Coordinates of C-alpha atoms in Angstrom, one line a residue:
Chain N
M1 CA 30.5 -45.8 3.2
E2 CA 33.7 -43.8 3.3
L3 CA 34.1 -40.8 1.0
L4 CA 37.4 -39.8 1.9
E5 CA 40.2 -42.0 3.0
V6 CA 43.6 -40.9 4.3
K7 CA 46.0 -43.7 5.1
N8 CA 49.3 -42.9 6.7
L9 CA 49.8 -39.8 4.9
S10 CA 53.4 -38.4 5.4
K11 CA 55.3 -35.6 3.7
H12 CA 58.7 -34.8 4.5
Y13 CA 60.1 -31.2 4.0
K14 CA 63.6 -30.2 5.4
S15 CA 62.1 -28.0 8.2
F16 CA 58.8 -29.7 8.7
D17 CA 57.3 -33.2 8.7
L18 CA 53.7 -34.2 8.4
K19 CA 53.6 -37.7 9.9
N20 CA 51.1 -40.6 9.6
I21 CA 47.8 -38.7 9.1
S22 CA 45.0 -41.3 9.0
F23 CA 41.2 -40.8 8.9
A24 CA 38.0 -41.7 7.2
L25 CA 35.2 -39.3 6.4
P26 CA 32.0 -41.2 5.7
K27 CA 29.5 -39.8 2.9
G28 CA 27.4 -37.1 3.9
Y29 CA 29.6 -35.7 6.8
I30 CA 31.7 -32.5 7.6
M31 CA 35.2 -32.5 9.1
G32 CA 36.8 -29.9 10.8
Y33 CA 40.7 -30.1 10.4
V34 CA 41.9 -28.0 13.2
G35 CA 45.4 -26.8 14.3
A36 CA 47.5 -23.7 14.9
N37 CA 49.3 -22.0 12.0
G38 CA 52.0 -24.0 10.6
S39 CA 50.7 -27.3 12.2
G40 CA 50.3 -28.9 8.7
K41 CA 46.7 -28.1 7.8
T42 CA 47.3 -26.8 4.4
T43 CA 49.9 -29.5 3.6
T44 CA 47.4 -32.2 4.3
L45 CA 44.7 -30.5 2.2
N46 CA 47.1 -30.1 -0.7
L47 CA 48.0 -33.6 -0.5
I48 CA 44.3 -34.5 -0.7
T49 CA 43.8 -32.3 -3.7
G50 CA 46.9 -33.8 -5.4
M51 CA 48.7 -30.4 -5.5
L52 CA 51.4 -31.8 -3.6
K53 CA 53.0 -35.4 -3.9
C54 CA 53.1 -37.3 -0.8
T55 CA 56.2 -39.0 0.5
E56 CA 54.2 -41.9 1.9
G57 CA 50.7 -42.9 2.3
E58 CA 47.5 -43.0 0.2
V59 CA 44.3 -40.9 -0.4
Y60 CA 41.0 -42.4 -1.7
I61 CA 38.0 -40.2 -2.7
D62 CA 35.0 -42.3 -3.4
G63 CA 37.3 -45.3 -3.7
L64 CA 39.5 -43.7 -6.2
S65 CA 43.2 -42.8 -5.8
C66 CA 44.9 -40.1 -7.7
G67 CA 47.4 -42.4 -9.3
E68 CA 44.6 -44.5 -10.7
D69 CA 42.8 -42.0 -12.7
M70 CA 43.9 -38.3 -12.1
R71 CA 41.4 -36.6 -14.1
A72 CA 38.3 -38.4 -12.6
Y73 CA 39.8 -37.7 -9.0
K74 CA 40.3 -34.1 -9.7
E75 CA 36.7 -34.0 -11.1
K76 CA 35.5 -35.0 -7.8
I77 CA 37.0 -32.2 -5.7
G78 CA 35.9 -28.9 -5.2
Y79 CA 38.6 -26.8 -3.7
V80 CA 38.3 -23.2 -2.0
G81 CA 41.5 -21.8 -0.6
D82 CA 42.1 -18.8 1.8
E83 CA 43.3 -16.6 -1.0
S84 CA 42.0 -16.4 -4.6
Y85 CA 43.6 -19.1 -6.8
F86 CA 42.4 -17.6 -9.9
P87 CA 44.8 -15.8 -12.4
E88 CA 44.5 -12.2 -11.4
H89 CA 43.6 -10.7 -14.7
Y90 CA 41.1 -13.1 -15.4
K91 CA 37.5 -11.7 -15.5
I92 CA 34.5 -13.8 -14.7
R93 CA 33.9 -14.6 -18.4
H94 CA 37.4 -16.1 -18.7
I95 CA 36.9 -18.2 -15.6
R96 CA 33.5 -19.5 -16.9
S97 CA 35.1 -20.3 -20.3
V98 CA 37.8 -22.5 -18.6
L99 CA 35.2 -24.2 -16.4
K100 CA 33.1 -24.9 -19.3
D101 CA 36.1 -26.4 -21.3
F102 CA 37.4 -28.7 -18.5
Y103 CA 34.3 -29.8 -16.5
P104 CA 31.7 -32.0 -18.1
T105 CA 29.3 -31.4 -15.3
F106 CA 29.7 -27.5 -15.1
S107 CA 26.4 -25.7 -15.5
T108 CA 26.6 -22.1 -16.7
D109 CA 23.1 -21.7 -15.4
R110 CA 24.0 -22.6 -12.0
F111 CA 27.2 -20.4 -12.1
N112 CA 25.5 -17.6 -13.4
G113 CA 22.8 -17.9 -10.7
F114 CA 25.7 -17.6 -8.0
I115 CA 27.2 -14.7 -9.7
R116 CA 24.0 -12.8 -9.5
K117 CA 23.0 -14.0 -6.0
W118 CA 26.2 -12.7 -4.7
K119 CA 26.4 -9.7 -6.9
L120 CA 30.0 -10.4 -8.3
P121 CA 31.2 -7.9 -10.8
E122 CA 31.3 -9.4 -14.3
K123 CA 33.6 -6.3 -15.6
K124 CA 36.2 -6.3 -13.2
P125 CA 39.3 -8.5 -13.1
V126 CA 39.6 -10.7 -10.1
K127 CA 42.4 -8.6 -8.6
D128 CA 40.0 -6.0 -8.1
F129 CA 37.6 -8.0 -6.3
S130 CA 37.3 -7.6 -2.4
R131 CA 38.2 -10.6 -0.2
G132 CA 34.8 -11.5 0.1
M133 CA 34.1 -11.5 -3.4
K134 CA 37.2 -13.6 -4.1
V135 CA 36.1 -16.3 -1.8
M136 CA 32.5 -16.4 -3.2
L137 CA 33.8 -16.6 -6.7
M138 CA 35.8 -19.6 -5.7
F139 CA 32.6 -21.1 -4.1
A140 CA 30.6 -20.3 -7.3
S141 CA 33.3 -22.0 -9.6
V142 CA 33.0 -25.0 -7.2
L143 CA 29.4 -25.4 -6.6
A144 CA 28.4 -24.9 -10.3
R145 CA 29.4 -28.5 -11.2
D146 CA 29.0 -31.9 -9.5
T147 CA 31.7 -32.8 -6.9
K148 CA 31.8 -35.3 -4.3
L149 CA 34.2 -33.6 -1.8
L150 CA 34.5 -30.1 -0.8
V151 CA 38.1 -29.2 0.5
L152 CA 38.1 -25.7 2.1
D153 CA 41.5 -24.5 3.3
E154 CA 40.7 -21.5 5.8
A155 CA 38.2 -20.5 3.5
T156 CA 36.0 -18.5 5.7
N157 CA 38.7 -16.4 7.1
G158 CA 38.2 -12.7 6.6
L159 CA 34.5 -13.1 5.6
D160 CA 32.0 -10.9 7.5
P161 CA 29.5 -12.8 9.8
V162 CA 26.9 -12.4 7.2
M163 CA 28.8 -14.3 4.5
R164 CA 30.0 -16.7 7.0
T165 CA 26.7 -17.8 7.7
E166 CA 25.9 -18.0 4.2
V167 CA 28.8 -20.3 3.6
L168 CA 27.5 -22.4 6.5
K169 CA 24.2 -22.9 4.9
L170 CA 25.8 -23.8 1.7
L171 CA 27.9 -26.5 3.2
Q172 CA 25.1 -28.0 5.1
E173 CA 23.1 -28.0 1.9
Y174 CA 25.9 -29.5 0.2
V175 CA 26.0 -32.6 2.5
M176 CA 22.1 -32.7 2.6
D177 CA 21.6 -35.7 0.2
G178 CA 24.0 -37.7 2.4
E179 CA 26.3 -38.6 -0.7
K180 CA 28.9 -35.8 -0.5
S181 CA 31.2 -34.6 2.1
V182 CA 33.2 -31.5 3.3
I183 CA 36.5 -31.3 5.0
F184 CA 37.7 -27.8 6.0
S185 CA 40.7 -26.3 7.9
T186 CA 40.8 -23.6 10.2
H187 CA 42.5 -22.4 13.2
I188 CA 39.6 -20.8 14.9
L189 CA 36.3 -22.8 14.9
S190 CA 33.7 -20.5 16.4
D191 CA 30.7 -20.8 14.1
L192 CA 32.1 -23.6 12.3
E193 CA 32.2 -25.7 15.3
N194 CA 28.5 -26.5 15.4
I195 CA 28.2 -27.8 11.9
A196 CA 31.2 -30.0 12.2
D197 CA 30.6 -33.9 12.7
Y198 CA 34.2 -34.9 13.1
I199 CA 37.1 -32.9 14.4
Y200 CA 40.8 -33.8 13.4
F201 CA 43.3 -31.8 15.4
I202 CA 47.0 -31.8 14.3
H203 CA 49.9 -30.0 16.0
G204 CA 53.5 -29.9 14.7
G205 CA 52.4 -32.3 11.9
R206 CA 51.4 -35.1 14.3
T207 CA 47.7 -36.1 15.2
V208 CA 46.7 -34.9 18.7
L209 CA 42.8 -35.8 18.7
Y210 CA 40.6 -37.4 16.2
D211 CA 36.7 -38.1 17.0
A212 CA 33.2 -37.3 16.5
K213 CA 32.8 -33.6 17.7
D214 CA 30.0 -34.4 20.1
E215 CA 32.3 -37.3 21.7
L216 CA 35.2 -35.0 22.0
I217 CA 33.1 -32.4 23.9
E218 CA 31.8 -35.1 26.3
N219 CA 35.2 -36.6 26.9
F220 CA 36.6 -33.3 28.3
L221 CA 35.7 -30.9 31.0
L222 CA 37.1 -27.4 31.3
V223 CA 38.3 -26.9 34.9
K224 CA 38.7 -23.7 36.7
G225 CA 39.8 -22.8 40.1
E226 CA 42.6 -21.8 42.5
S227 CA 46.1 -22.8 41.4
A228 CA 47.2 -23.6 45.2
K229 CA 44.4 -26.1 45.7
I230 CA 45.5 -28.5 42.7
P231 CA 46.2 -31.9 44.5
P232 CA 49.2 -33.8 42.9
A233 CA 46.9 -36.6 41.6
L234 CA 45.0 -34.0 39.7
K235 CA 47.8 -32.0 38.4
R236 CA 49.1 -35.0 36.5
E237 CA 45.7 -35.3 34.7
L238 CA 45.2 -31.6 33.7
I239 CA 46.0 -30.7 30.3
G240 CA 47.6 -27.3 29.5
V241 CA 47.1 -25.5 32.8
E242 CA 46.9 -21.7 32.0
E243 CA 47.5 -19.8 35.1
N244 CA 46.9 -16.2 36.0
A245 CA 47.2 -13.9 39.0
Y246 CA 43.7 -15.3 40.4
G247 CA 43.5 -18.8 39.3
F248 CA 43.9 -21.3 36.5
E249 CA 42.1 -22.8 33.7
A250 CA 42.9 -26.3 32.1
V251 CA 41.2 -29.1 30.5
L252 CA 40.5 -32.7 32.0
P253 CA 39.4 -35.8 30.5
S254 CA 36.0 -36.5 31.7
D255 CA 36.6 -39.9 33.1
K256 CA 39.1 -38.2 35.7
A257 CA 36.2 -36.1 37.0
E258 CA 36.3 -37.7 40.4
L259 CA 39.7 -36.3 41.1
L260 CA 38.0 -32.7 41.1
G261 CA 35.9 -32.9 44.4
N262 CA 34.2 -29.7 45.3
A263 CA 37.1 -27.3 45.2
F264 CA 36.9 -26.5 41.4
L265 CA 34.4 -25.2 38.9
F266 CA 34.0 -27.2 35.7
E267 CA 32.0 -26.8 32.7
K268 CA 31.4 -28.2 29.2
P269 CA 34.4 -26.8 26.9
T270 CA 34.3 -25.6 23.4
I271 CA 36.5 -27.4 20.8
D272 CA 38.6 -24.3 20.7
Q273 CA 39.3 -24.4 24.4
I274 CA 40.3 -28.1 24.2
V275 CA 42.5 -27.2 21.3
I276 CA 44.2 -24.2 23.2
H277 CA 45.1 -26.3 26.1
Y278 CA 46.3 -29.2 24.2
I279 CA 48.5 -26.8 22.3
K280 CA 49.8 -25.4 25.4
S281 CA 50.5 -28.8 26.8
R282 CA 52.4 -29.8 23.7
E283 CA 54.5 -26.7 23.8
E284 CA 55.4 -27.2 27.4
Q285 CA 56.8 -30.7 26.6
Chain P
M1 CA 7.5 -27.7 16.4
K2 CA 10.1 -25.3 17.7
I3 CA 13.7 -25.9 19.0
I4 CA 16.1 -23.2 20.6
I5 CA 19.7 -24.1 20.7
S6 CA 21.7 -22.4 23.3
N7 CA 25.6 -22.7 23.3
Q8 CA 25.7 -21.3 27.0
S9 CA 23.5 -24.4 28.0
E10 CA 25.4 -27.0 30.2
L11 CA 23.4 -29.5 28.3
P12 CA 25.0 -30.7 25.2
I13 CA 23.2 -29.8 21.9
Y14 CA 21.8 -33.2 21.1
A15 CA 20.1 -33.4 24.7
Q16 CA 18.8 -29.9 24.2
I17 CA 17.1 -31.2 21.0
R18 CA 16.0 -34.4 22.5
E19 CA 14.6 -32.6 25.6
Q20 CA 12.6 -30.1 23.7
L21 CA 11.1 -32.6 21.4
K22 CA 10.2 -34.8 24.3
E23 CA 8.5 -31.8 26.1
Q24 CA 6.6 -30.9 22.9
I25 CA 5.5 -34.5 22.3
L26 CA 4.3 -34.8 25.9
N27 CA 2.3 -31.7 26.0
G28 CA 0.7 -32.5 22.7
Q29 CA 2.3 -29.5 20.6
I30 CA 3.6 -32.2 18.2
P31 CA 0.6 -34.6 17.6
E32 CA 0.9 -38.3 17.4
G33 CA 1.6 -39.6 13.8
E34 CA 3.3 -36.4 12.8
T35 CA 6.4 -36.8 10.7
L36 CA 9.4 -35.1 12.1
P37 CA 11.8 -33.4 9.7
S38 CA 14.9 -35.7 8.6
I39 CA 18.0 -35.8 10.5
R40 CA 19.8 -34.0 7.7
Q41 CA 16.9 -31.5 7.2
L42 CA 17.0 -30.7 11.1
A43 CA 20.6 -30.4 11.1
K44 CA 20.7 -27.8 8.4
E45 CA 17.9 -25.7 9.9
L46 CA 19.6 -25.7 13.2
G47 CA 23.0 -25.3 12.0
V48 CA 24.2 -28.1 14.0
S49 CA 26.1 -31.2 13.1
V50 CA 24.2 -34.4 11.5
I51 CA 25.7 -36.7 14.3
T52 CA 24.2 -34.4 16.9
T53 CA 20.6 -34.7 15.3
T54 CA 20.9 -38.3 14.7
R55 CA 22.0 -38.8 18.3
A56 CA 18.8 -36.9 19.4
Y57 CA 16.5 -38.9 17.4
S58 CA 18.0 -42.3 18.3
E59 CA 17.7 -41.5 21.8
L60 CA 14.0 -40.3 21.5
E61 CA 13.6 -43.6 19.5
A62 CA 15.1 -45.5 22.3
E63 CA 12.8 -43.9 24.8
G64 CA 9.9 -45.0 22.7
F65 CA 8.7 -41.4 21.7
I66 CA 9.3 -41.7 17.9
A67 CA 9.8 -44.5 15.5
T68 CA 12.0 -44.4 12.4
M69 CA 11.0 -46.2 9.4
Q70 CA 13.1 -46.6 6.2
G71 CA 11.9 -44.3 3.5
K72 CA 9.1 -42.8 5.7
G73 CA 11.3 -40.8 8.3
S74 CA 10.6 -40.4 12.0
V75 CA 7.1 -40.4 13.1
V76 CA 5.7 -39.4 16.6
L77 CA 4.4 -42.5 18.3
S78 CA 1.0 -42.7 20.2
R79 CA 1.0 -41.5 23.7
D80 CA -0.9 -44.4 25.3
N81 CA 2.0 -46.5 24.0
N82 CA 3.2 -48.3 27.2
L83 CA 6.8 -46.9 27.1
L84 CA 5.4 -43.4 27.0
R85 CA 3.2 -44.0 29.9
E86 CA 6.2 -45.1 31.7
Q87 CA 7.9 -41.8 30.9
Y88 CA 4.8 -39.9 32.4
L89 CA 4.9 -42.0 35.5
L90 CA 8.6 -41.3 35.9
R91 CA 8.1 -37.5 35.7
I92 CA 5.3 -37.7 38.2
E93 CA 7.3 -39.5 40.5
E94 CA 10.1 -37.1 40.0
G95 CA 7.9 -34.2 40.7
L96 CA 6.3 -35.8 43.8
S97 CA 9.6 -36.6 45.2
T98 CA 10.9 -33.1 44.8
A99 CA 7.7 -32.0 46.7
I100 CA 8.5 -34.7 49.5
E101 CA 12.0 -33.7 49.6
T102 CA 11.0 -30.0 50.2
A103 CA 8.5 -31.0 52.9
K104 CA 11.1 -33.0 54.6
T105 CA 13.5 -30.1 54.8
I106 CA 10.9 -27.9 56.7
G107 CA 9.7 -31.0 58.8
M108 CA 6.3 -31.1 57.4
S109 CA 4.0 -34.1 58.5
K110 CA 2.6 -36.5 56.3
G111 CA -0.9 -35.4 56.9
E112 CA -0.1 -31.9 56.0
L113 CA 1.6 -32.8 52.8
T114 CA -1.3 -35.1 51.7
D115 CA -3.9 -32.3 52.6
I116 CA -1.9 -29.9 50.2
F117 CA -2.0 -32.7 47.7
H118 CA -5.8 -33.2 47.9
N119 CA -6.5 -29.4 47.9
L120 CA -4.4 -29.1 44.7
L121 CA -6.0 -31.9 42.9
E122 CA -9.6 -30.3 43.6
T123 CA -8.5 -26.7 42.2
Chain O
M1 CA 41.9 -31.5 -27.0
R2 CA 42.6 -30.5 -23.4
A3 CA 46.2 -29.2 -24.6
L4 CA 44.2 -26.8 -27.0
H5 CA 42.1 -25.7 -23.9
F6 CA 45.2 -24.9 -22.0
M7 CA 46.5 -23.0 -25.0
K8 CA 43.2 -21.0 -24.9
I9 CA 43.9 -20.3 -21.1
D10 CA 47.3 -19.0 -22.1
Y11 CA 45.8 -16.7 -24.8
M12 CA 43.2 -15.5 -22.3
L13 CA 46.0 -14.9 -19.9
T14 CA 48.0 -12.7 -22.2
R15 CA 45.1 -11.1 -24.0
K16 CA 46.2 -7.5 -23.4
Q17 CA 49.5 -8.0 -24.9
M18 CA 48.0 -9.2 -28.1
Y19 CA 46.6 -5.8 -28.7
F20 CA 50.2 -4.4 -28.9
M21 CA 51.5 -6.9 -31.2
P22 CA 50.4 -5.1 -34.5
V23 CA 52.1 -2.0 -33.1
F24 CA 55.3 -3.9 -32.5
F25 CA 54.9 -5.1 -36.1
V26 CA 54.8 -1.6 -37.7
L27 CA 57.6 -0.7 -35.3
A28 CA 59.7 -3.5 -36.8
W29 CA 58.8 -2.4 -40.4
V30 CA 59.8 1.1 -39.7
M31 CA 63.2 -0.2 -38.1
G32 CA 63.7 -2.5 -41.1
T33 CA 63.2 0.3 -43.7
G34 CA 65.4 2.5 -41.9
V35 CA 68.3 0.1 -41.9
S36 CA 68.1 -1.3 -45.5
E37 CA 65.8 -1.7 -48.2
G38 CA 64.0 -4.2 -50.3
A39 CA 64.5 -7.9 -49.4
M40 CA 67.3 -6.9 -46.9
S41 CA 65.0 -4.8 -45.0
L42 CA 62.3 -7.6 -44.9
L43 CA 65.0 -9.8 -43.1
V44 CA 65.6 -7.1 -40.6
V45 CA 61.9 -6.8 -40.3
C46 CA 61.6 -10.5 -39.6
S47 CA 64.6 -10.7 -37.1
Y48 CA 63.2 -8.0 -35.1
T49 CA 59.7 -9.4 -35.2
L50 CA 61.0 -12.7 -33.9
F51 CA 63.1 -11.1 -31.3
V52 CA 59.8 -9.5 -30.0
A53 CA 58.0 -12.9 -30.4
S54 CA 60.8 -14.5 -28.3
I55 CA 60.3 -12.0 -25.5
F56 CA 56.5 -12.2 -25.3
S57 CA 56.0 -15.8 -26.0
T58 CA 57.1 -16.5 -22.4
A59 CA 54.5 -14.1 -20.8
P60 CA 52.1 -16.6 -19.6
F61 CA 54.8 -17.7 -17.2
G62 CA 54.6 -14.2 -15.8
Y63 CA 51.0 -14.2 -15.4
C64 CA 50.3 -17.3 -13.5
V65 CA 52.7 -17.2 -10.5
G66 CA 52.4 -18.4 -7.0
K67 CA 48.9 -18.6 -5.5
N68 CA 47.4 -17.6 -8.9
R69 CA 48.2 -21.0 -10.4
G70 CA 46.0 -22.9 -8.2
F71 CA 43.0 -22.7 -10.4
L72 CA 45.0 -24.3 -13.4
L73 CA 46.7 -26.8 -11.2
L74 CA 43.4 -28.1 -10.0
L75 CA 41.8 -28.7 -13.5
P76 CA 41.4 -32.3 -14.3
A77 CA 44.1 -32.9 -16.7
T78 CA 47.6 -34.3 -16.8
V79 CA 50.9 -32.5 -16.8
K80 CA 51.6 -33.5 -20.2
E81 CA 48.5 -31.9 -21.4
R82 CA 49.2 -28.6 -19.5
V83 CA 52.8 -28.4 -20.7
A84 CA 51.8 -29.2 -24.4
G85 CA 49.2 -26.5 -24.2
R86 CA 51.8 -24.1 -23.0
F87 CA 54.3 -25.2 -26.0
L88 CA 51.4 -25.0 -28.5
Y89 CA 50.7 -21.4 -27.2
G90 CA 54.5 -20.6 -27.9
L91 CA 54.6 -22.2 -31.1
S92 CA 51.3 -20.5 -32.4
F93 CA 52.4 -17.2 -31.1
V94 CA 55.6 -17.3 -32.8
G95 CA 54.0 -18.9 -35.9
L96 CA 51.4 -16.0 -35.9
L97 CA 54.3 -13.5 -36.1
G98 CA 55.8 -15.5 -38.7
V99 CA 52.7 -15.4 -40.8
L100 CA 52.6 -11.7 -40.4
C101 CA 56.2 -11.5 -41.8
G102 CA 55.1 -13.8 -44.7
I103 CA 52.2 -11.6 -45.7
L104 CA 54.8 -8.7 -45.8
W105 CA 56.8 -10.6 -48.0
G106 CA 53.9 -11.1 -50.1
V107 CA 52.9 -7.5 -50.4
Y108 CA 56.5 -6.6 -51.2
A109 CA 56.5 -9.2 -54.1
M110 CA 53.4 -7.8 -55.4
L111 CA 54.7 -4.1 -55.2
G112 CA 57.5 -5.6 -57.6
Y113 CA 60.5 -5.7 -55.1
E114 CA 63.0 -8.1 -56.2
L115 CA 63.1 -10.9 -53.6
P116 CA 65.9 -13.6 -54.2
L117 CA 65.0 -17.0 -53.3
W118 CA 67.9 -17.3 -50.7
T119 CA 66.5 -14.4 -48.8
V120 CA 63.1 -16.1 -48.4
A121 CA 65.3 -19.2 -47.2
L122 CA 67.0 -17.0 -44.8
G123 CA 63.7 -15.8 -43.5
L124 CA 62.7 -19.4 -43.0
C125 CA 65.9 -19.9 -41.0
E126 CA 65.1 -17.0 -38.8
L127 CA 61.6 -18.2 -38.2
A128 CA 63.3 -21.6 -37.2
V129 CA 65.7 -19.8 -34.8
G130 CA 62.7 -18.0 -33.2
I131 CA 60.9 -21.2 -32.5
L132 CA 64.1 -22.7 -31.2
L133 CA 64.5 -19.6 -29.0
M134 CA 61.0 -19.9 -27.6
A135 CA 61.5 -23.6 -26.9
L136 CA 64.9 -23.1 -25.0
E137 CA 63.5 -20.2 -23.0
F138 CA 60.3 -22.6 -22.3
L139 CA 62.6 -25.2 -21.2
F140 CA 64.6 -22.7 -19.1
F141 CA 61.5 -21.4 -17.5
Y142 CA 60.0 -25.0 -16.8
L143 CA 63.3 -26.3 -15.3
F144 CA 64.1 -23.3 -13.0
G145 CA 61.6 -20.8 -12.7
E146 CA 58.0 -22.1 -13.2
G147 CA 55.4 -20.5 -10.7
K148 CA 58.2 -18.7 -8.6
E149 CA 57.2 -15.2 -7.6
N150 CA 60.7 -13.5 -7.4
W151 CA 61.7 -14.6 -10.8
Q152 CA 60.8 -11.5 -13.0
H153 CA 64.2 -9.8 -13.2
L154 CA 66.4 -13.0 -14.1
S155 CA 63.6 -14.1 -16.5
N156 CA 63.6 -10.7 -18.2
I157 CA 67.4 -11.1 -19.2
V158 CA 66.5 -14.8 -20.4
R159 CA 63.7 -13.4 -22.3
I160 CA 65.5 -10.4 -24.0
A161 CA 69.1 -11.5 -24.4
P162 CA 68.9 -14.0 -27.0
G163 CA 66.5 -12.1 -29.2
M164 CA 68.6 -9.2 -29.0
A165 CA 71.7 -10.8 -30.0
M166 CA 69.8 -12.3 -32.9
F167 CA 68.6 -9.0 -33.9
F168 CA 71.8 -7.0 -33.8
S169 CA 73.7 -9.9 -35.6
M170 CA 70.9 -9.8 -38.3
C171 CA 71.3 -6.0 -38.8
Y172 CA 75.1 -6.5 -39.2
F173 CA 74.8 -9.6 -41.4
V174 CA 72.3 -7.7 -43.8
E175 CA 75.3 -5.4 -44.7
E176 CA 77.5 -8.1 -45.5
I177 CA 75.3 -11.1 -46.6
D178 CA 75.3 -10.5 -50.3
G179 CA 79.0 -10.5 -50.6
I180 CA 79.4 -13.4 -48.1
Q181 CA 76.7 -15.4 -50.2
G182 CA 78.6 -14.6 -53.4
T183 CA 82.0 -15.6 -52.1
M184 CA 80.9 -18.7 -50.5
A185 CA 79.2 -20.0 -53.7
V186 CA 82.3 -18.9 -55.8
S187 CA 84.7 -20.7 -53.3
M188 CA 82.6 -23.7 -53.3
G189 CA 82.7 -23.6 -57.0
I190 CA 78.8 -23.6 -57.4
D191 CA 76.7 -21.4 -59.5
P192 CA 74.9 -18.8 -57.2
K193 CA 71.5 -19.9 -58.7
V194 CA 72.0 -23.6 -57.6
F195 CA 73.3 -22.4 -54.2
A196 CA 70.2 -20.5 -53.6
G197 CA 68.1 -23.8 -54.3
K198 CA 70.1 -25.6 -51.5
F199 CA 69.4 -22.6 -49.4
M200 CA 65.7 -23.2 -49.7
Q201 CA 66.2 -26.9 -48.5
V202 CA 68.1 -25.5 -45.6
G203 CA 65.4 -23.2 -44.6
V204 CA 62.6 -25.8 -44.6
T205 CA 65.0 -28.3 -42.9
A206 CA 65.7 -25.9 -40.3
I207 CA 62.0 -25.3 -39.5
V208 CA 61.3 -29.0 -39.5
A209 CA 64.2 -29.5 -36.8
A210 CA 63.1 -26.7 -34.8
L211 CA 59.7 -28.0 -34.4
L212 CA 61.2 -31.6 -33.6
L213 CA 63.5 -29.9 -31.1
T214 CA 60.6 -28.1 -29.5
A215 CA 58.7 -31.2 -29.2
V216 CA 61.4 -32.8 -27.3
A217 CA 61.8 -29.8 -25.2
A218 CA 58.0 -30.1 -24.3
A219 CA 58.5 -33.8 -23.5
V220 CA 61.4 -33.2 -21.2
C221 CA 59.6 -30.2 -19.4
A222 CA 56.5 -32.4 -18.8
R223 CA 58.8 -35.4 -17.5
V224 CA 60.7 -32.9 -15.0
I225 CA 57.4 -31.2 -13.9
E226 CA 55.6 -34.3 -13.3
K227 CA 57.5 -35.2 -10.3
R228 CA 57.3 -31.7 -8.5
D229 CA 54.9 -30.4 -6.0
Y230 CA 52.6 -27.8 -7.4
A231 CA 52.7 -29.3 -10.8

């Protein structure tokens, strides 16, 4: 069963185009939406949450589109952004009151539980919160009600390692019952890489790679060696050759491994390495 | 049951989980009939993707180490199960062939090698 | 219902300025009694209060700008409900100050001041103008500046200028109005008392018209905003 279906999503701007983004995220899974800054990650996520109106295409959450029943659609989504989206002058009690007014499934007890657990200050306005506190307040407001999809836009940027680990656990707990899914965008995967089931990689508003993460890692090799030794047949297949004074590093599709012979070192790449070399190859074109 | 994931390992994570579980089933640390944690539970505990643990379990299942039953979870199968015996055989053969290969490289005779084998069996 | 919840959101946003409103009201009264006395001073108090109202009713626009609007945009509600909530805030805010003025009229009446009916009517007209100013400013904000971050300076002119014009013209008007009223009545050949009765009808009509126009403005805003991104 698909929880999130994105079909041919496009958004046209004067200076930037997001083109034909399509994917399906099944229930109970986590997708990493990866790309450099300005590649269209936020645009895509804002189209999913309905904050932006798409030029073309459709988004379905749990089979429901925004146009059919906007209220029900928005109730299914929990969104956490890279910056606080609360009115700056609000204190926790104001946010609690708004959540209670608007979301039928909001649980004050659950909310207060998070506030206590993460030691968020009740007396201060949101603008005086630290960055980490703002992020955790967003998580508290989202997790204190029933949602189907978490949409996280660079939410863990600027969190310290302890809090990142906490968020990671939260996300895995969230998908635990196999009914809910998470999509998060990021420009650095690092610790988030492990928990992602699917990776969608965009560059310049276009899809570059989209696959289950384990497949992706198996489909590529990280190759290192002396630049002078690269035969032309191999050169054609290498992606994003990064040269330095002593050698090169590049990514190669695993099915071309026989071209390597014994002259080169190769190893299992990380998603970040695949992404970096792909971006390099795109920019050379 | 213990599993240690290394990001430095050349083995993919699903294979690390598979191998370590296999090891512990074979040496009896995880006894027959024991229910393994659910795919999602394990993914959460290890901080890895659900697809990764799903793959580890399904490969263990294909190799006959565990059986997954709807609603009951994954159970470790008995070790005198034929498939499992085959696994053991395979490992024994592997171990012995490494020994034979090593013996060949220093030109050891068949007699010498079997002597070592018999001596080791008796100790 | 959701519109009322949005109104509540706006009151929570602007809660700090609510504390200052009584201060402004006292200030208005001091100014009014300085310029004139009796019913005339009350008209000045009203015009000053509504001048203040038209400035501060737009405050929610200034409080939710840029990224800080996300929370409100994500709420499960329609654009119509959100815009309606904002207009309800504006109306109730102006209305609240109108009620304060009304109370002051009552107090003056009890103290035995002579308050001709036509001054009451004129007070109502002022309230109608106050509502209309609010609606126009909201329209302007929604059409051009909603959520924009670098909009404060221009928006201040929009907020202050019309109310200011209204206030000063009222101060001037108060000096002359008795005469104007009399000559108008005489020139039209009507008994001043009858004329005052007509005045009252004009006042009520003005309020009703202002409310209707506000509703139209709200509908126009919702229609325009609905098609936008981040709405």
